[in-house]
Coordinates of C-alpha atoms and ligand atoms in Angstrom, one line a residue:
X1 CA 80.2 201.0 -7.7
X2 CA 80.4 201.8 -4.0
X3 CA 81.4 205.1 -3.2
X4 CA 83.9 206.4 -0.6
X5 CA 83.5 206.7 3.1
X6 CA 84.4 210.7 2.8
X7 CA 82.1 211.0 0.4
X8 CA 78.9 209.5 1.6
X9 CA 79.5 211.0 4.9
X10 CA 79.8 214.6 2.8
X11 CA 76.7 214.0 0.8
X12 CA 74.9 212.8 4.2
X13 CA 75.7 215.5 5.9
X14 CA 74.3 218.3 2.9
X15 CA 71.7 216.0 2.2
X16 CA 70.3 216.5 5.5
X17 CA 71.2 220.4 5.5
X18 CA 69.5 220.3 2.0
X19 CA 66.3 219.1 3.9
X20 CA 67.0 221.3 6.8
X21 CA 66.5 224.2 5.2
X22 CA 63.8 223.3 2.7
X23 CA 61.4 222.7 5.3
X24 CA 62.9 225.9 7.4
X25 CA 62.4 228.0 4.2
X26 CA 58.8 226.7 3.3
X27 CA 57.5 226.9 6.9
X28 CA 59.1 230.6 7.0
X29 CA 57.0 231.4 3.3
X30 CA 54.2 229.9 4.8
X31 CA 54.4 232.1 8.2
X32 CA 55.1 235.5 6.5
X33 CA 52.4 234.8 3.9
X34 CA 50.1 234.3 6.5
X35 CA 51.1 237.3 9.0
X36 CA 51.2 239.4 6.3
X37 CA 47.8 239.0 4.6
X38 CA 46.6 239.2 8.4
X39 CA 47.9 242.4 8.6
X40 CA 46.9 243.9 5.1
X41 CA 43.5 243.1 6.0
X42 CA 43.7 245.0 9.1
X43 CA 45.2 247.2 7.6
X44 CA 42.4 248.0 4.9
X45 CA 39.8 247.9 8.0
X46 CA 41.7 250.3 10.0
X47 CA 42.4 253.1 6.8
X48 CA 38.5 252.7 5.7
X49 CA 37.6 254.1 9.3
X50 CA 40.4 256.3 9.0
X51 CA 39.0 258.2 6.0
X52 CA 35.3 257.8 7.6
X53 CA 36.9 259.5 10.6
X54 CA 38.9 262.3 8.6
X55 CA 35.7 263.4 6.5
X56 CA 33.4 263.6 9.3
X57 CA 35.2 266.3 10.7
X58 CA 35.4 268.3 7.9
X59 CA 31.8 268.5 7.8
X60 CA 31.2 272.1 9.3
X61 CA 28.1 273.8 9.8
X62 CA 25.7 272.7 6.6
X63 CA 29.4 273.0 4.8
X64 CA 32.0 270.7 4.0
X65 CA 35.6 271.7 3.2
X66 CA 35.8 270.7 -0.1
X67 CA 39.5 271.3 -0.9
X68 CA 40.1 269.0 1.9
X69 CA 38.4 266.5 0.9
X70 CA 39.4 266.2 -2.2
X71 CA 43.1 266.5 -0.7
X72 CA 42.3 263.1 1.5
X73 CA 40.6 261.7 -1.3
X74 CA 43.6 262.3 -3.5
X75 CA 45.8 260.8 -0.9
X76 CA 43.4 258.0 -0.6
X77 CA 43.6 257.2 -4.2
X78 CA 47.3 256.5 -3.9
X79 CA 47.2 254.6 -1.8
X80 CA 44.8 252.3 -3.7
X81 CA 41.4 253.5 -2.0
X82 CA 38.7 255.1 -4.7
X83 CA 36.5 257.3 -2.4
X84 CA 33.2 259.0 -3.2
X85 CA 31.4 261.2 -0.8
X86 CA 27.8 262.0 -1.1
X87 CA 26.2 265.0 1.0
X88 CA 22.8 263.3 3.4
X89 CA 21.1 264.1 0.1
X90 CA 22.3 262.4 -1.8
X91 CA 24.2 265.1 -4.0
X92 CA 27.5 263.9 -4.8
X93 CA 30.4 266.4 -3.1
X94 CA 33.3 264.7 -4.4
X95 CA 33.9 261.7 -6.5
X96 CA 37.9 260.5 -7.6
X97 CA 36.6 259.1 -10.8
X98 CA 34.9 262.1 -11.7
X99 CA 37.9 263.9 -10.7
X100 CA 40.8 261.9 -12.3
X101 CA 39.3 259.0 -14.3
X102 CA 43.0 257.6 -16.2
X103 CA 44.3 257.9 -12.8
X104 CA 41.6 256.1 -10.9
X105 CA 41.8 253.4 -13.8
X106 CA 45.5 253.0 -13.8
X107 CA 46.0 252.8 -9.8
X108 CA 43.0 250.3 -9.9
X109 CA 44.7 248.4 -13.0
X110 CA 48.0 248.4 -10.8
X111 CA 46.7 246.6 -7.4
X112 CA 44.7 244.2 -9.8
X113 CA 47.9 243.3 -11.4
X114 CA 49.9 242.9 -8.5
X115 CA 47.6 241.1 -6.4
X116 CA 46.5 238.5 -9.3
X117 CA 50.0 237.9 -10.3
X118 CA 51.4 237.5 -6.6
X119 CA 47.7 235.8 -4.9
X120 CA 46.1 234.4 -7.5
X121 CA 44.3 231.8 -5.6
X122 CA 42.7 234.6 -3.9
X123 CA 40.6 235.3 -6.5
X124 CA 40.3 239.2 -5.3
X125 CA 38.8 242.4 -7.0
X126 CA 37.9 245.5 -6.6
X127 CA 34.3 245.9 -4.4
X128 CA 32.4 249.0 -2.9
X129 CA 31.3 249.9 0.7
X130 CA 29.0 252.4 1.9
X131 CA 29.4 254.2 5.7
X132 CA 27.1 256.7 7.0
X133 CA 29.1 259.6 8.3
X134 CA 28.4 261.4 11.3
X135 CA 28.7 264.3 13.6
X136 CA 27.3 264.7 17.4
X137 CA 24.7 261.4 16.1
X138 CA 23.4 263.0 13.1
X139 CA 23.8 261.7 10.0
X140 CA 26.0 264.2 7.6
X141 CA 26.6 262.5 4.3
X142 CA 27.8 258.8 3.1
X143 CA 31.2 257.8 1.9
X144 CA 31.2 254.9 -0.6
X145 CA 34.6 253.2 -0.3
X146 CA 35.7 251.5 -3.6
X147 CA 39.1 249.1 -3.1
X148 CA 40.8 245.8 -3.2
X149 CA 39.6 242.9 -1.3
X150 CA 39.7 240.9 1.0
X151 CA 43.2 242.8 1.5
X152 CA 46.1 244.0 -1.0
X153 CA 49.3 245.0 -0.8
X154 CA 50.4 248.7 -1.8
X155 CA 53.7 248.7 -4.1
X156 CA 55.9 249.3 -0.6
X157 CA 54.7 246.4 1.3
X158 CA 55.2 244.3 -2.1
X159 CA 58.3 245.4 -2.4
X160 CA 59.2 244.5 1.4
X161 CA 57.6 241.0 0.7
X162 CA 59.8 240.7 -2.1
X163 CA 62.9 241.8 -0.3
X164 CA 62.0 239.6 2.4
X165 CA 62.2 236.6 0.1
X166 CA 65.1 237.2 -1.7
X167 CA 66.7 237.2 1.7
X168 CA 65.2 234.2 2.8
X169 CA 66.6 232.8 -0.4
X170 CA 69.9 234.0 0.0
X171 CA 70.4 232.9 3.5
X172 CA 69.0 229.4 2.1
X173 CA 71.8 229.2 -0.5
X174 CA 74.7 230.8 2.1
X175 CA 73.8 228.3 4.6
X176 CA 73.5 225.2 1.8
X177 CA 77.2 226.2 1.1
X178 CA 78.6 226.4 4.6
X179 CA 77.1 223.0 5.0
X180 CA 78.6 221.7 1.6
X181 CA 81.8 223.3 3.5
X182 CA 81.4 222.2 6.7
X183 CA 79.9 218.7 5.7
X184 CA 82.8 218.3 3.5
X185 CA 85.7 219.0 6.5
X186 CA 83.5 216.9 9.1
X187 CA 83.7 214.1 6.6
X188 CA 87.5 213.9 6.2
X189 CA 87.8 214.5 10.4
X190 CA 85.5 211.3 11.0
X191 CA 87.0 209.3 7.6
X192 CA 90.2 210.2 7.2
X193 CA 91.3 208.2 10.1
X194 CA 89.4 204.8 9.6
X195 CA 90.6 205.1 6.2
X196 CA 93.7 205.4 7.8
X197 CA 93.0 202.3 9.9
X198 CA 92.4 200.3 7.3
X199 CA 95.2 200.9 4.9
X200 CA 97.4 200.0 8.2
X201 CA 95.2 196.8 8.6
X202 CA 95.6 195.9 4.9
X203 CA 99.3 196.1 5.5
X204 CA 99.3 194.2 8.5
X205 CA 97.2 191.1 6.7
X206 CA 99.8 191.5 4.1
X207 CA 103.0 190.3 6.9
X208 CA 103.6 194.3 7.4
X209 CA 103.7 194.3 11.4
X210 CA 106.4 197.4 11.8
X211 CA 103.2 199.5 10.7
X212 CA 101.9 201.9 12.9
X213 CA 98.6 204.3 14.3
X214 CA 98.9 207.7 15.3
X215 CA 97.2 207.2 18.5
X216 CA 96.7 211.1 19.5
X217 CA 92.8 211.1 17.9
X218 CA 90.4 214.0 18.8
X219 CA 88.0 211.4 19.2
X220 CA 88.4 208.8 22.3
X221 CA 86.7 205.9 20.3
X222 CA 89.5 206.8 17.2
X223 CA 92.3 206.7 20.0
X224 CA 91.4 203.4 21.6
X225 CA 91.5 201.6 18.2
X226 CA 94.7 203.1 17.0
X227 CA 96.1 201.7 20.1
X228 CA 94.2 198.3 19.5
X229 CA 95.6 198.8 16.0
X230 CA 99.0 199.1 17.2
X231 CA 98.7 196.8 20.1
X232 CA 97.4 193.9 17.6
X233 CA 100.1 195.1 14.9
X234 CA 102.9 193.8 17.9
X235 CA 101.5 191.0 18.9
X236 CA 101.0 189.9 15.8
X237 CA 105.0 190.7 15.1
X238 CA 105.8 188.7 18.2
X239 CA 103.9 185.6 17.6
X240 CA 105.3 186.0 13.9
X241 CA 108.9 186.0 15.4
X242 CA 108.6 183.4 18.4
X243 CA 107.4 181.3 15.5
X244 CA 110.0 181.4 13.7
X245 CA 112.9 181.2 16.5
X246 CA 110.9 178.1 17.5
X247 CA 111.1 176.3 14.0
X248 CA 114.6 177.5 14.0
X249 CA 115.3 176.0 17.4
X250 CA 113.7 172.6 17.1
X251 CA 115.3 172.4 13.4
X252 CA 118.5 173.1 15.1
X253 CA 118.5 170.6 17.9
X254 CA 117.4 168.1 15.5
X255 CA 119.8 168.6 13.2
X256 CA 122.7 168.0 15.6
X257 CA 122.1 164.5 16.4
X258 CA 120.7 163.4 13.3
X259 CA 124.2 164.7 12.0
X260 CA 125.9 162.9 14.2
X261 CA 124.1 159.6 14.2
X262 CA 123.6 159.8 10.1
X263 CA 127.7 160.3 9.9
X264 CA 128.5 157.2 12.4
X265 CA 126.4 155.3 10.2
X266 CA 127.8 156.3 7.2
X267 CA 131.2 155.7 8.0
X268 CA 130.1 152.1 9.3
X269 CA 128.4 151.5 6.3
X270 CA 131.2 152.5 3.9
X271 CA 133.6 150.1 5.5
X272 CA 135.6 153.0 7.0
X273 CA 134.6 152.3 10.6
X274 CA 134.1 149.0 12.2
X275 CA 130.3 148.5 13.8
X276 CA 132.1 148.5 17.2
X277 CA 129.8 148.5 20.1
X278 CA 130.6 151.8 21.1
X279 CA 129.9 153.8 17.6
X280 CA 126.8 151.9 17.5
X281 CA 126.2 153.2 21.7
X282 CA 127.0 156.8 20.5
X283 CA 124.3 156.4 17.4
X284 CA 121.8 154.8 19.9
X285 CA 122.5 157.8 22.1
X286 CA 121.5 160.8 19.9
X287 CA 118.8 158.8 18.9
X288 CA 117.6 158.9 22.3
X289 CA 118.4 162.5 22.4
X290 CA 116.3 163.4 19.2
X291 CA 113.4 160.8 20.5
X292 CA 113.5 162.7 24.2
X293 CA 113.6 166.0 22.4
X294 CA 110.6 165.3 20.1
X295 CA 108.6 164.0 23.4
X296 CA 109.4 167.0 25.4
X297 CA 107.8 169.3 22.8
X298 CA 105.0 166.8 22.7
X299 CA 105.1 167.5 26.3
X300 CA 105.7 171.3 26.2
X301 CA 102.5 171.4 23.2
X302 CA 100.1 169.7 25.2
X303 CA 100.9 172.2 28.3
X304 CA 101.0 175.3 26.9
X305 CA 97.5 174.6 25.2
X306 CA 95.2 177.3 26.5
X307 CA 92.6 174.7 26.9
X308 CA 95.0 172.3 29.1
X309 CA 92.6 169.9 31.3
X310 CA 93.8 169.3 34.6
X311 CA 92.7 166.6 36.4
X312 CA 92.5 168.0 39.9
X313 CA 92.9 165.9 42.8
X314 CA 93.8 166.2 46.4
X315 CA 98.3 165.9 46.8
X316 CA 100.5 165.5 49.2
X317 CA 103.5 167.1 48.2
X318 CA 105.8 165.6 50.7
X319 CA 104.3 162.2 49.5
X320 CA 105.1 163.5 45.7
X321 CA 108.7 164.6 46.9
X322 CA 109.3 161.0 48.1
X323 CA 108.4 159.2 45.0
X324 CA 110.5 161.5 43.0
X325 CA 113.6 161.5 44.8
X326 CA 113.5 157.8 44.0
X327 CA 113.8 157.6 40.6
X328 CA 117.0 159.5 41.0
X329 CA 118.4 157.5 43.7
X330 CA 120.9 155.6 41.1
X331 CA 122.0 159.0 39.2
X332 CA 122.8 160.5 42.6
X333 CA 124.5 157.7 44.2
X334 CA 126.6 157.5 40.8
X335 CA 127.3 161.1 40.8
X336 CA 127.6 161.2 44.9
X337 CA 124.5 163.3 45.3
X338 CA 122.9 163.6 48.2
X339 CA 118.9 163.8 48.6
X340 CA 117.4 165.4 51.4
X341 CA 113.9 166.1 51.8
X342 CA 112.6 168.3 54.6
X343 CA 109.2 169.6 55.8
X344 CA 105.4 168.0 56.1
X345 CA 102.3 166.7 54.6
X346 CA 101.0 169.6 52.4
X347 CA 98.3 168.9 50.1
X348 CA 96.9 171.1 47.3
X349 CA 94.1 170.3 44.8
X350 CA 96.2 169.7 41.6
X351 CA 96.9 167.4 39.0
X352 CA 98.8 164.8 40.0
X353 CA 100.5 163.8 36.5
X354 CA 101.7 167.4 35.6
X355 CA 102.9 168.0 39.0
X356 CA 105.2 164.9 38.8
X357 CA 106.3 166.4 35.7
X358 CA 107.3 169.7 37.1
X359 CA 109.4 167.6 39.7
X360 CA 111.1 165.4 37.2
X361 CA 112.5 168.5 35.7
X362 CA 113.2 170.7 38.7
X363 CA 115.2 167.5 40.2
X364 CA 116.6 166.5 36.9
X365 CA 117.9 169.9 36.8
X366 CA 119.3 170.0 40.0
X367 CA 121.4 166.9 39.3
X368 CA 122.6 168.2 36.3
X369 CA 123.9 171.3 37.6
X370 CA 125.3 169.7 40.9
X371 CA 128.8 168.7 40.8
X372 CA 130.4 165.4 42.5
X373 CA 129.3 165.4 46.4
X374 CA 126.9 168.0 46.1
X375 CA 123.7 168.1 48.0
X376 CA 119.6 168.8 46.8
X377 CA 117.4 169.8 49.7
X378 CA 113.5 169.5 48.7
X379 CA 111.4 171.1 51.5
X380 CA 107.7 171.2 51.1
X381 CA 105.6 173.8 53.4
X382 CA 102.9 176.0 53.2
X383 CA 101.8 179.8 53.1
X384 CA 98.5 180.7 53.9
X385 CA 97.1 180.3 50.4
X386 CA 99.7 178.0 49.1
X387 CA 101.6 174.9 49.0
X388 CA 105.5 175.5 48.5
X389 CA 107.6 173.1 47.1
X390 CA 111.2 174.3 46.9
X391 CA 113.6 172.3 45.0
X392 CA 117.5 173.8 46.1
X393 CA 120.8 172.5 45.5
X394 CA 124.7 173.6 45.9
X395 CA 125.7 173.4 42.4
X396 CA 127.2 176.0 39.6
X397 CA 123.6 178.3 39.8
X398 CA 122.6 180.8 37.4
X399 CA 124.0 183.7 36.4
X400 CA 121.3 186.8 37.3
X401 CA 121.6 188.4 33.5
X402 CA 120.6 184.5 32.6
X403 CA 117.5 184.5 35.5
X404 CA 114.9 186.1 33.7
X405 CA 115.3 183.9 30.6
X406 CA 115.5 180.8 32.0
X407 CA 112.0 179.9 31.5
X408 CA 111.8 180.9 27.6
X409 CA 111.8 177.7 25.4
X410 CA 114.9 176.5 24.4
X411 CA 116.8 178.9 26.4
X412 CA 120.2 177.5 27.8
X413 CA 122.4 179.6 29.5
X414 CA 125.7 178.0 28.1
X415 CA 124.6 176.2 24.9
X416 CA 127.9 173.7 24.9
X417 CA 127.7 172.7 28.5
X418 CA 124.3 171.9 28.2
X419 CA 124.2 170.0 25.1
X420 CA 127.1 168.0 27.2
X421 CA 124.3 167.5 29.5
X422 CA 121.8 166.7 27.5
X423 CA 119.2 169.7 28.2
X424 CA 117.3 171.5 25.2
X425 CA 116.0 174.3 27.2
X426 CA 112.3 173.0 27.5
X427 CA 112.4 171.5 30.8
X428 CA 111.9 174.9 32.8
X429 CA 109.5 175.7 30.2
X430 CA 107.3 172.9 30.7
X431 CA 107.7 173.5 34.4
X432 CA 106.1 177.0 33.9
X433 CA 103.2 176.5 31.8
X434 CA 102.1 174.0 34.2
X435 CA 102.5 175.5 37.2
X436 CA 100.7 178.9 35.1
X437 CA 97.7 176.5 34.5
X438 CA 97.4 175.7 38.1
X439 CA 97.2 179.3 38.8
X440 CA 100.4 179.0 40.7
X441 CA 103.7 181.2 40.5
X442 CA 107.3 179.9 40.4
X443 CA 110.1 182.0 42.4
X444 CA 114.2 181.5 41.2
X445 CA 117.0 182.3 43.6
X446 CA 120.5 181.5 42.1
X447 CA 124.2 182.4 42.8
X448 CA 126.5 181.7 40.7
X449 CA 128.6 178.5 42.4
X450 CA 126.6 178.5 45.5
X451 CA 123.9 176.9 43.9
X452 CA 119.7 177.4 42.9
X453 CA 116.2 177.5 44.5
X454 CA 113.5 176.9 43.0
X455 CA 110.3 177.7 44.8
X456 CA 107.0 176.5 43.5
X457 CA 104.1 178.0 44.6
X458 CA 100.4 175.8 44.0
X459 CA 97.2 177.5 45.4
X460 CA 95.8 175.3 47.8
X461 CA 91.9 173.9 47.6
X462 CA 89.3 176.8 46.0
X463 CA 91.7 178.8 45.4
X464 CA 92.6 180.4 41.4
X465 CA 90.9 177.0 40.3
X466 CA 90.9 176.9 36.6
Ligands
ADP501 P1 117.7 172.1 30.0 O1 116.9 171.0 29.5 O2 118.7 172.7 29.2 O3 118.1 171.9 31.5 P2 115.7 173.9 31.2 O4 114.6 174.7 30.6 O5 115.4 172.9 32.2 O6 116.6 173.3 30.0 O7 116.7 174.9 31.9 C1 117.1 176.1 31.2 C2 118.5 176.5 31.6 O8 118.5 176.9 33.0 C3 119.5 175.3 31.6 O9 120.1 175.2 30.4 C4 120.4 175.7 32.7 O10 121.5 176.5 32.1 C5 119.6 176.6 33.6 N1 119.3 175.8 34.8 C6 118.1 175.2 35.1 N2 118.1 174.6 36.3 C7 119.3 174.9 36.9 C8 120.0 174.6 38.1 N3 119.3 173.9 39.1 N4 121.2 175.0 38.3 C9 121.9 175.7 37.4 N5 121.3 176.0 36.2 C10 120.1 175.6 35.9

């Protein structure tokens, strides 16, 4: 079973605390063992040449101070150092066996104990040394020096090397509980939000898009993907929505003529109409409409692919103007249009297909929109990184609440009138994604009943090539 994020994280974090302070602890043990023995064996150096010192001078005139001595030897005892002092006779003077044997044999008993039980591996016991004492260079006596080697501890320093273990072992388990602490509230900061990331991405791959981050993080990595969350999260609902307006659309304007053709037919069929030519013109019509409709989204598809292939070539738009205009030259003379085309040669690297296109519907428009004796200017020019093609006309314009939205599929600013004309809110659409492709821009003026401009701007050679 895998475990949770928090949790691995938590037992990561002590794990390495754990190891932290193992090694910390066992390198400290090792390091005050060490000092330590150092120093007892000093120590048992320095106190034998203390007491060789101490009896020297009590060594006065042929006499020695015998209740002295056997005070420092007394006081050597206890403190685990079994002295005997022989005059340069070799008579014995004073002897701490002689003088207290249970005591001598339960102090040595004691430091045996102690030191087997806490150094074992040292394999220590108790071993004699002999000094020659001294006065002014002359030899006075010898001391024979009966302790614990190569070093032992007297019951204070044990105790302080106990004490000092217990701490170390305390500190050990204090600190392996502030990690578990800390470990455990560094987990939840770093887990608690990706787990929150990915109960808002499970509910965003189940169609829940109104889901959202908190995108104030402590961390700047955590804030950037809650806003990547959130950003995806509306995209996501967009695409989801445009998807479904678009099926709704193109059902929609499919439906209406399908109706209307399907009910002709139906009538005909059932004897109530007669076939006359003109029922069977107004079911050839909507046809028309439906099969125009279907090959403008064809159309619109194919240009709003991301990977749209252009097949550049040098243009002349004034040229393209010309050959344009002409294929309205009967719809204008039967609605009294007039055609006007102004301006020079300009030629941008384009594609030459898609550019006719965008005419077709700019101009198409423009006759639409312009009433009986009406006029359409088309003036091509050219800025100093484009060519300009601007499409105008005197007819009923655009309302400016309407301007923005022109360009959004199936957008039609009065759905009646234009069904009347025969638009399905594509065409400016089309117009738009191409021009987008060429790395151009396209500019709207509009009054309402002065009439529109529509300025199309195409980067000329080299320039935003795609
Ligand atoms: P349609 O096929 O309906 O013309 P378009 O995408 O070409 O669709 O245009 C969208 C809408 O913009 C049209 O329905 C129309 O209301 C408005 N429009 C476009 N061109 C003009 C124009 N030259 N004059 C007035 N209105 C226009």
């Amino acid at each position: 079973m895998r475990r949770k994020l928090r949790w691995q994280l938590t037992w990561g974090i002590v794990l390495v605390t754990l190891i932290t302070i193992f090694l910390i602890s066992i390198l400290a043990n090792i390091l005050i063992n060490h000092e330590f023995s150092k120093y007892a064996a000093e120590q048992r150096k320095i106190r034998s040449q203390d007491i060789i010192s101490s009896l020297s001078h009590q060594y006065d005139c042929g006499e020695w101070d015998v209740n002295y001595v056997h005070g420092m030897g007394m006081y050597a005892l206890y403190e685990g150092y079994v002295i005997k002092l022989y005059d340069k006779e070799g008579a014995l003077i004073w002897d701490a066996e002689n003088h207290d044997m249970s005591l001598c044999g339960q102090i040595m008993t004691d430091i045996s104990k102690r030191m087997q039980e806490s150094r074992p591996y040292l394999k220590g016991g108790f071993s004699s040394q002999e000094y020659v004492l001294t006065q002014k260079g002359e030899e006075i006596g010898t001391v024979v020096i009966h302790s614990y080697g190569p070093y032992f501890f007297s019951e204070n320093e044990f105790h302080f090397l106990t004490a000092l273990h217990i701490s170390l072992l305390v500190t050990s388990i204090l600190s392996l509980l502030v990690a578990l602490l800390a470990g455990w509230i560094l987990a939840r900061r770093i887990a608690d939000p990706i787990v929150k990331t990915v109960q808002v991405a499970s509910q965003i791959s189940a169609g829940n898009y109104k889901v959202q981050l908190d995108e104030k993080a402590k961390a700047e990595e955590l804030e950037t993907l809650a806003k990547a969350m959130n950003h995806m999260a509306f995209s996501l609902e967009q695409q989801d929505a445009l998807r479904k307006r678009l099926l709704t659309d193109v059902a929609h304007e499919l439906y209406t003529p399908l109706s209307v053709a399907g009910s002709h037919l139906e009538l005909i069929l059932e004897g109530i109409w007669e076939p006359t030519k003109e029922r069977l013109q107004d079911c050839y019509e909507e046809i028309n409409r439906i099969s125009s409709l279907i090959a403008e989204i064809e159309t619109l598809s194919q240009v709003e692919n991301d990977n749209l292939k252009l097949n550049r070539a040098p243009i002349d738009l004034f040229a393209l103007a010309e050959v344009v205009t002409r294929i309205f030259e009967s719809e204008s003379v039967k609605k009294g249009i007039s055609f006007a085309i102004e301006g020079d040669s300009v030629v941008v690297t384009a594609d030459n297909k898609r550019l006719y296109q965008v005419m077709v519907n700019l101009l198409s428009n423009a006759v639409k929109y312009t009433a009986k004796g009406g006029r359409i200017r088309i003036v091509a020019r050219e800025t100093a990184d484009y060519g300009v093609l601007t499409v105008a006309d005197n007819g009923i314009g655009i309302a400016p609440e309407d301007l923005p939205l022109i360009f959004e599929r199936f957008y039609r600013t009065d759905k009646s009138r234009s069904h009347e004309t025969g638009g399905a809110g594509i065409g400016l659409t089309i117009v738009k994604s191409i021009v987008d492709a060429h790395g151009g821009k396209i500019e709207v003026e509009s009054q309402v009943g002065q009439g529109s401009q529509f300025h199309v701007f195409l980067p000329k050679e080299g320039i935003a090539l795609s």
